[in-house]
Amino acid sequence: MLGGMVPSSPMFDRENVGLLGSTRVGSRRVIQISAGFMIFFSILGKFGALFASIPFTIFAAVYCVLFGLVASVGLSFLQFTNMNSMRNLFIIGVSFFLGLSIPEYFREYTAAALHGPAHTNAGCFNDFLNSIFLSSPTVALIVAVFLDNTLEFKDSARDRGMPWWAKFRTFKGDSRNEEFYTLPFNLNRFFPPS
């Protein structure tokens, strides 16, 4: 709701998916504790000075390893699909290609014309549309979801990996759901999961 009131679009953060997949920690309590650490350390200026003293080459090396790990963990979700299916290979290939080429086109057009390809009299709409198409993961997600739900999707549930994910649709479908999604401080007594 907040994203609709300001001229920015809500988008997902692919690093969170990679971090969740690499650490295997999906608990809310871990997120709450790490948010507390971030708030606490942001108050201390000495802690920020410690990070500022790290050379850029070290940051670059850490980013190379981190983004490689994030990409591989993101691709590991494809292990439940049939990668021998031409339909799935087509969807993945086209979504990767368009996810890389459309944002690059939007960047080059914006650099040459000093405004994005979406150029109407509605400034907020232009910003919204241009920011969506400047994000590679968002473009790839839109293309992949569109193609996955339009290309022979009724007969290909097993190829799409749907039977494996079906047990996670309800809270009581798998024992791991309760472990991941319980509320902290025993609040499940007051707010029972559905």
mmCIF file of C-alpha atoms in Angstrom:
data_model
loop_
_atom_site.group_PDB
_atom_site.id
_atom_site.type_symbol
_atom_site.label_atom_id
_atom_site.label_comp_id
_atom_site.label_asym_id
_atom_site.label_seq_id
_atom_site.Cartn_x
_atom_site.Cartn_y
_atom_site.Cartn_z
ATOM 1 C CA MET A 1 0.000 0.000 0.000
ATOM 2 C CA LEU A 2 2.850 2.367 0.810
ATOM 3 C CA GLY A 3 4.475 1.659 -2.561
ATOM 4 C CA GLY A 4 1.352 2.946 -4.326
ATOM 5 C CA MET A 5 1.467 6.284 -2.527
ATOM 6 C CA VAL A 6 5.017 7.168 -3.551
ATOM 7 C CA PRO A 7 6.446 7.128 -7.095
ATOM 8 C CA SER A 8 8.332 3.884 -6.598
ATOM 9 C CA SER A 9 7.280 0.364 -7.355
ATOM 10 C CA PRO A 10 7.461 -2.480 -4.853
ATOM 11 C CA MET A 11 9.929 -5.091 -6.070
ATOM 12 C CA PHE A 12 11.438 -8.198 -4.582
ATOM 13 C CA ASP A 13 14.994 -8.485 -3.367
ATOM 14 C CA ARG A 14 16.822 -11.469 -4.865
ATOM 15 C CA GLU A 15 19.546 -11.340 -2.202
ATOM 16 C CA ASN A 16 17.040 -12.363 0.473
ATOM 17 C CA VAL A 17 16.169 -15.523 -1.436
ATOM 18 C CA GLY A 18 19.859 -16.365 -1.841
ATOM 19 C CA LEU A 19 20.571 -15.694 1.813
ATOM 20 C CA LEU A 20 17.640 -17.849 2.876
ATOM 21 C CA GLY A 21 18.784 -20.671 0.615
ATOM 22 C CA SER A 22 22.442 -20.522 1.636
ATOM 23 C CA THR A 23 21.904 -20.272 5.401
ATOM 24 C CA ARG A 24 18.786 -22.487 5.548
ATOM 25 C CA VAL A 25 17.395 -20.132 8.204
ATOM 26 C CA GLY A 26 13.860 -18.875 7.582
ATOM 27 C CA SER A 27 12.791 -18.021 11.100
ATOM 28 C CA ARG A 28 11.252 -14.654 11.918
ATOM 29 C CA ARG A 29 13.169 -14.521 15.177
ATOM 30 C CA VAL A 30 16.499 -14.485 13.326
ATOM 31 C CA ILE A 31 15.291 -11.546 11.228
ATOM 32 C CA GLN A 32 14.128 -9.688 14.344
ATOM 33 C CA ILE A 33 17.423 -10.225 16.166
ATOM 34 C CA SER A 34 19.501 -9.183 13.149
ATOM 35 C CA ALA A 35 17.318 -6.069 12.741
ATOM 36 C CA GLY A 36 18.061 -5.243 16.382
ATOM 37 C CA PHE A 37 21.785 -5.658 15.712
ATOM 38 C CA MET A 38 21.573 -3.342 12.701
ATOM 39 C CA ILE A 39 19.749 -0.675 14.690
ATOM 40 C CA PHE A 40 22.199 -0.981 17.591
ATOM 41 C CA PHE A 41 25.313 -0.834 15.408
ATOM 42 C CA SER A 42 23.962 2.040 13.302
ATOM 43 C CA ILE A 43 23.947 4.186 16.437
ATOM 44 C CA LEU A 44 27.631 3.497 17.097
ATOM 45 C CA GLY A 45 29.819 5.597 14.783
ATOM 46 C CA LYS A 46 32.941 3.550 15.544
ATOM 47 C CA PHE A 47 31.345 0.463 14.061
ATOM 48 C CA GLY A 48 30.628 2.343 10.804
ATOM 49 C CA ALA A 49 34.216 3.603 10.768
ATOM 50 C CA LEU A 50 35.401 -0.007 10.972
ATOM 51 C CA PHE A 51 33.476 -0.874 7.802
ATOM 52 C CA ALA A 52 34.664 2.315 6.084
ATOM 53 C CA SER A 53 38.286 1.297 6.674
ATOM 54 C CA ILE A 54 37.930 -1.957 4.678
ATOM 55 C CA PRO A 55 39.583 -1.591 1.218
ATOM 56 C CA PHE A 56 37.384 -1.629 -1.884
ATOM 57 C CA THR A 57 39.196 -4.688 -3.265
ATOM 58 C CA ILE A 58 38.035 -6.713 -0.271
ATOM 59 C CA PHE A 59 34.468 -5.511 -0.818
ATOM 60 C CA ALA A 60 34.724 -6.459 -4.500
ATOM 61 C CA ALA A 61 35.953 -9.958 -3.646
ATOM 62 C CA VAL A 62 33.173 -10.443 -1.108
ATOM 63 C CA TYR A 63 30.587 -9.246 -3.643
ATOM 64 C CA CYS A 64 31.895 -11.649 -6.299
ATOM 65 C CA VAL A 65 31.515 -14.593 -3.944
ATOM 66 C CA LEU A 66 28.211 -13.366 -2.513
ATOM 67 C CA PHE A 67 26.482 -12.723 -5.834
ATOM 68 C CA GLY A 68 27.746 -15.995 -7.285
ATOM 69 C CA LEU A 69 26.281 -17.821 -4.307
ATOM 70 C CA VAL A 70 23.019 -15.870 -4.540
ATOM 71 C CA ALA A 71 22.670 -16.721 -8.234
ATOM 72 C CA SER A 72 23.357 -20.417 -7.695
ATOM 73 C CA VAL A 73 20.931 -20.651 -4.772
ATOM 74 C CA GLY A 74 18.290 -18.889 -6.846
ATOM 75 C CA LEU A 75 18.801 -21.384 -9.655
ATOM 76 C CA SER A 76 18.592 -24.291 -7.204
ATOM 77 C CA PHE A 77 14.811 -23.769 -7.063
ATOM 78 C CA LEU A 78 14.738 -25.223 -10.568
ATOM 79 C CA GLN A 79 15.780 -28.650 -9.246
ATOM 80 C CA PHE A 80 12.127 -29.649 -8.833
ATOM 81 C CA THR A 81 11.259 -28.951 -12.470
ATOM 82 C CA ASN A 82 11.887 -31.224 -15.427
ATOM 83 C CA MET A 83 14.860 -29.619 -17.143
ATOM 84 C CA ASN A 84 14.581 -32.098 -20.042
ATOM 85 C CA SER A 85 11.286 -30.499 -21.077
ATOM 86 C CA MET A 86 11.613 -28.167 -24.064
ATOM 87 C CA ARG A 87 8.809 -26.035 -22.605
ATOM 88 C CA ASN A 88 10.755 -25.372 -19.385
ATOM 89 C CA LEU A 89 14.006 -24.745 -21.256
ATOM 90 C CA PHE A 90 12.229 -22.240 -23.509
ATOM 91 C CA ILE A 91 10.703 -20.394 -20.535
ATOM 92 C CA ILE A 92 14.015 -20.187 -18.668
ATOM 93 C CA GLY A 93 16.003 -19.153 -21.739
ATOM 94 C CA VAL A 94 13.577 -16.464 -22.889
ATOM 95 C CA SER A 95 13.112 -15.038 -19.394
ATOM 96 C CA PHE A 96 16.900 -14.850 -18.861
ATOM 97 C CA PHE A 97 17.458 -13.233 -22.257
ATOM 98 C CA LEU A 98 14.674 -10.664 -21.884
ATOM 99 C CA GLY A 99 15.622 -10.070 -18.243
ATOM 100 C CA LEU A 100 19.068 -8.989 -19.429
ATOM 101 C CA SER A 101 18.213 -7.227 -22.697
ATOM 102 C CA ILE A 102 15.105 -5.159 -21.834
ATOM 103 C CA PRO A 103 16.698 -3.360 -18.835
ATOM 104 C CA GLU A 104 19.797 -2.678 -20.934
ATOM 105 C CA TYR A 105 17.622 -1.145 -23.649
ATOM 106 C CA PHE A 106 15.892 1.029 -21.037
ATOM 107 C CA ARG A 107 19.288 2.146 -19.640
ATOM 108 C CA GLU A 108 20.698 3.071 -23.055
ATOM 109 C CA TYR A 109 17.507 4.848 -24.118
ATOM 110 C CA THR A 110 17.448 6.837 -20.864
ATOM 111 C CA ALA A 111 21.108 7.814 -21.282
ATOM 112 C CA ALA A 112 20.556 9.004 -24.865
ATOM 113 C CA ALA A 113 17.151 10.721 -24.544
ATOM 114 C CA LEU A 114 17.416 11.823 -20.882
ATOM 115 C CA HIS A 115 14.056 10.170 -20.183
ATOM 116 C CA GLY A 116 12.846 6.583 -20.252
ATOM 117 C CA PRO A 117 11.001 4.900 -23.146
ATOM 118 C CA ALA A 118 7.740 5.298 -21.201
ATOM 119 C CA HIS A 119 7.270 9.045 -21.679
ATOM 120 C CA THR A 120 3.740 10.347 -21.157
ATOM 121 C CA ASN A 121 2.274 13.364 -19.383
ATOM 122 C CA ALA A 122 1.832 11.325 -16.181
ATOM 123 C CA GLY A 123 5.205 11.619 -14.434
ATOM 124 C CA CYS A 124 4.489 9.094 -11.665
ATOM 125 C CA PHE A 125 3.329 6.517 -14.208
ATOM 126 C CA ASN A 126 6.512 7.037 -16.233
ATOM 127 C CA ASP A 127 8.675 6.542 -13.147
ATOM 128 C CA PHE A 128 6.710 3.451 -12.155
ATOM 129 C CA LEU A 129 6.938 1.810 -15.575
ATOM 130 C CA ASN A 130 10.570 2.749 -16.176
ATOM 131 C CA SER A 131 11.654 1.470 -12.752
ATOM 132 C CA ILE A 132 9.936 -1.870 -13.354
ATOM 133 C CA PHE A 133 11.632 -2.358 -16.714
ATOM 134 C CA LEU A 134 15.030 -1.222 -15.414
ATOM 135 C CA SER A 135 15.093 -4.135 -12.952
ATOM 136 C CA SER A 136 16.448 -7.340 -14.512
ATOM 137 C CA PRO A 137 14.937 -9.736 -11.941
ATOM 138 C CA THR A 138 11.524 -8.081 -12.219
ATOM 139 C CA VAL A 139 11.466 -8.330 -16.018
ATOM 140 C CA ALA A 140 12.622 -11.955 -15.891
ATOM 141 C CA LEU A 141 9.964 -12.754 -13.272
ATOM 142 C CA ILE A 142 7.170 -11.132 -15.286
ATOM 143 C CA VAL A 143 8.182 -12.957 -18.477
ATOM 144 C CA ALA A 144 8.663 -16.310 -16.716
ATOM 145 C CA VAL A 145 5.332 -16.138 -14.863
ATOM 146 C CA PHE A 146 3.503 -15.094 -18.035
ATOM 147 C CA LEU A 147 5.036 -17.871 -20.141
ATOM 148 C CA ASP A 148 4.679 -20.498 -17.401
ATOM 149 C CA ASN A 149 0.972 -19.788 -17.030
ATOM 150 C CA THR A 150 0.164 -19.565 -20.740
ATOM 151 C CA LEU A 151 2.199 -22.326 -22.437
ATOM 152 C CA GLU A 152 0.400 -25.685 -22.026
ATOM 153 C CA PHE A 153 0.272 -25.317 -18.256
ATOM 154 C CA LYS A 154 -2.635 -27.735 -17.623
ATOM 155 C CA ASP A 155 -0.860 -30.886 -18.775
ATOM 156 C CA SER A 156 2.547 -30.004 -17.372
ATOM 157 C CA ALA A 157 2.029 -29.818 -13.583
ATOM 158 C CA ARG A 158 4.681 -32.470 -12.947
ATOM 159 C CA ASP A 159 7.154 -30.796 -15.316
ATOM 160 C CA ARG A 160 6.596 -27.488 -13.504
ATOM 161 C CA GLY A 161 7.407 -29.046 -10.095
ATOM 162 C CA MET A 162 3.909 -28.466 -8.715
ATOM 163 C CA PRO A 163 3.495 -31.792 -6.848
ATOM 164 C CA TRP A 164 6.576 -31.077 -4.729
ATOM 165 C CA TRP A 165 5.379 -27.574 -3.717
ATOM 166 C CA ALA A 166 1.749 -28.653 -3.059
ATOM 167 C CA LYS A 167 2.461 -29.757 0.520
ATOM 168 C CA PHE A 168 3.623 -26.240 1.422
ATOM 169 C CA ARG A 169 0.364 -24.534 0.427
ATOM 170 C CA THR A 170 -1.259 -25.036 3.827
ATOM 171 C CA PHE A 171 0.249 -24.535 7.245
ATOM 172 C CA LYS A 172 -0.335 -28.140 8.316
ATOM 173 C CA GLY A 173 0.742 -29.596 4.963
ATOM 174 C CA ASP A 174 4.323 -30.256 6.119
ATOM 175 C CA SER A 175 6.037 -30.406 9.502
ATOM 176 C CA ARG A 176 8.652 -27.869 8.393
ATOM 177 C CA ASN A 177 5.989 -25.176 7.978
ATOM 178 C CA GLU A 178 5.380 -24.989 11.721
ATOM 179 C CA GLU A 179 9.108 -24.745 12.424
ATOM 180 C CA PHE A 180 9.596 -21.872 9.974
ATOM 181 C CA TYR A 181 6.470 -19.813 10.505
ATOM 182 C CA THR A 182 5.723 -19.893 14.222
ATOM 183 C CA LEU A 183 5.546 -16.516 15.918
ATOM 184 C CA PRO A 184 8.095 -15.548 18.594
ATOM 185 C CA PHE A 185 7.388 -15.437 22.325
ATOM 186 C CA ASN A 186 4.696 -18.157 22.015
ATOM 187 C CA LEU A 187 2.282 -15.747 20.315
ATOM 188 C CA ASN A 188 0.704 -18.641 18.404
ATOM 189 C CA ARG A 189 -1.672 -19.074 21.353
ATOM 190 C CA PHE A 190 -3.240 -15.705 20.556
ATOM 191 C CA PHE A 191 -2.798 -15.728 16.775
ATOM 192 C CA PRO A 192 -3.211 -19.339 15.624
ATOM 193 C CA PRO A 193 -1.975 -20.030 12.085
ATOM 194 C CA SER A 194 -4.537 -21.024 9.532
#
